[in-house]
Every structure is written in C-alpha cells, then in structure tokens.
Tab-separated table of C-alpha atoms in Angstrom:
chain	number	residue	atom	x	y	z
A	1	MET	CA	0.000	0.000	0.000
A	2	LEU	CA	2.779	2.419	0.923
A	3	LYS	CA	4.643	1.654	-2.318
A	4	PHE	CA	1.520	2.541	-4.285
A	5	VAL	CA	1.066	5.852	-2.474
A	6	LYS	CA	4.772	6.701	-2.669
A	7	GLY	CA	4.897	5.903	-6.386
A	8	TYR	CA	1.785	7.930	-7.054
A	9	MET	CA	3.024	10.923	-5.054
A	10	GLU	CA	6.386	10.901	-6.833
A	11	SER	CA	4.604	11.204	-10.166
A	12	ILE	CA	2.866	14.469	-9.163
A	13	GLU	CA	4.723	17.559	-10.307
A	14	GLY	CA	5.609	19.944	-7.449
A	15	VAL	CA	4.233	17.728	-4.680
A	16	ALA	CA	6.938	18.922	-2.262
A	17	THR	CA	5.271	22.331	-2.006
A	18	TYR	CA	2.163	20.974	-0.249
A	19	PRO	CA	3.861	20.007	3.031
A	20	MET	CA	5.650	23.357	3.112
A	21	LEU	CA	2.403	25.195	2.457
A	22	SER	CA	0.678	23.229	5.228
A	23	LEU	CA	3.475	24.046	7.657
A	24	LEU	CA	3.290	27.718	6.720
A	25	ILE	CA	-0.485	27.849	7.260
A	26	PHE	CA	-0.111	26.053	10.603
A	27	PHE	CA	2.665	28.426	11.714
A	28	VAL	CA	0.788	31.584	10.648
A	29	PHE	CA	-2.397	30.426	12.406
A	30	PHE	CA	-0.606	29.940	15.727
A	31	ILE	CA	1.313	33.193	15.415
A	32	ILE	CA	-1.994	35.042	14.912
A	33	LEU	CA	-3.550	33.158	17.822
A	34	PHE	CA	-0.540	33.969	20.019
A	35	TRP	CA	-0.793	37.652	19.040
A	36	TRP	CA	-4.549	37.706	19.804
A	37	VAL	CA	-4.031	36.183	23.269
A	38	PHE	CA	-1.548	38.860	24.259
A	39	THR	CA	-3.502	41.781	22.795
A	40	ALA	CA	-7.011	40.799	23.969
A	41	SER	CA	-8.464	43.128	26.586
A	42	LYS	CA	-8.411	41.831	30.128
A	43	ALA	CA	-12.063	42.791	30.647
A	44	TYR	CA	-13.134	40.616	27.692
A	45	ILE	CA	-11.090	37.657	28.967
A	46	LYS	CA	-12.599	38.038	32.439
A	47	GLU	CA	-16.150	38.248	31.045
A	48	VAL	CA	-15.727	35.173	28.853
A	49	SER	CA	-14.047	33.157	31.609
A	50	GLU	CA	-17.005	33.755	33.938
A	51	LEU	CA	-19.670	32.632	31.439
A	52	PRO	CA	-19.815	29.008	32.645
A	53	LEU	CA	-20.375	30.235	36.208
A	54	ASP	CA	-23.104	32.726	35.325
A	55	ASN	CA	-26.348	31.495	36.962
A	56	THR	CA	-28.594	34.077	35.270
A	57	ASN	CA	-27.656	32.756	31.839
A	58	GLN	CA	-28.495	29.181	32.861
A	59	GLN	CA	-31.843	30.204	34.368
A	60	ASN	CA	-32.840	32.028	31.188
A	61	ASN	CA	-32.026	28.987	29.044
A	62	GLN	CA	-34.089	26.628	31.242
A	63	SER	CA	-37.238	28.799	31.212
C-alpha cells in the first residue's frame, strides 16, 4: 500500500510544495492566535471566563 502511495506521489509535479504550504499555514495560524491572546483586553477575557459560572444565563435557558 505504501509503495503505491509513494509511487503515485512521486509522479505528481511539485508535490513537495504541499507540506511546506501546510506548515506555513499552521505556523501563521498559531502566530496570529498567540498575538490575539496577548492583545485581547483583560475585561473581555474576564467576562468570557465567567460565562460558565453565570447562573442568570443558565436560568434564562431553562425557562
């Protein structure tokens, strides 16, 4: 099975660019996420972190 896949992949022109492109997308995504974490306002983080503990929100959903 692996020989079939390897032989097929070797026949595709420019197949080496796909892993590099995937790595680049992965790296850019986490850099943006890292930047967002450090620039997010503390008030927003506090508000979102308290959502699971908010009893008024749960009471409104049950009614």
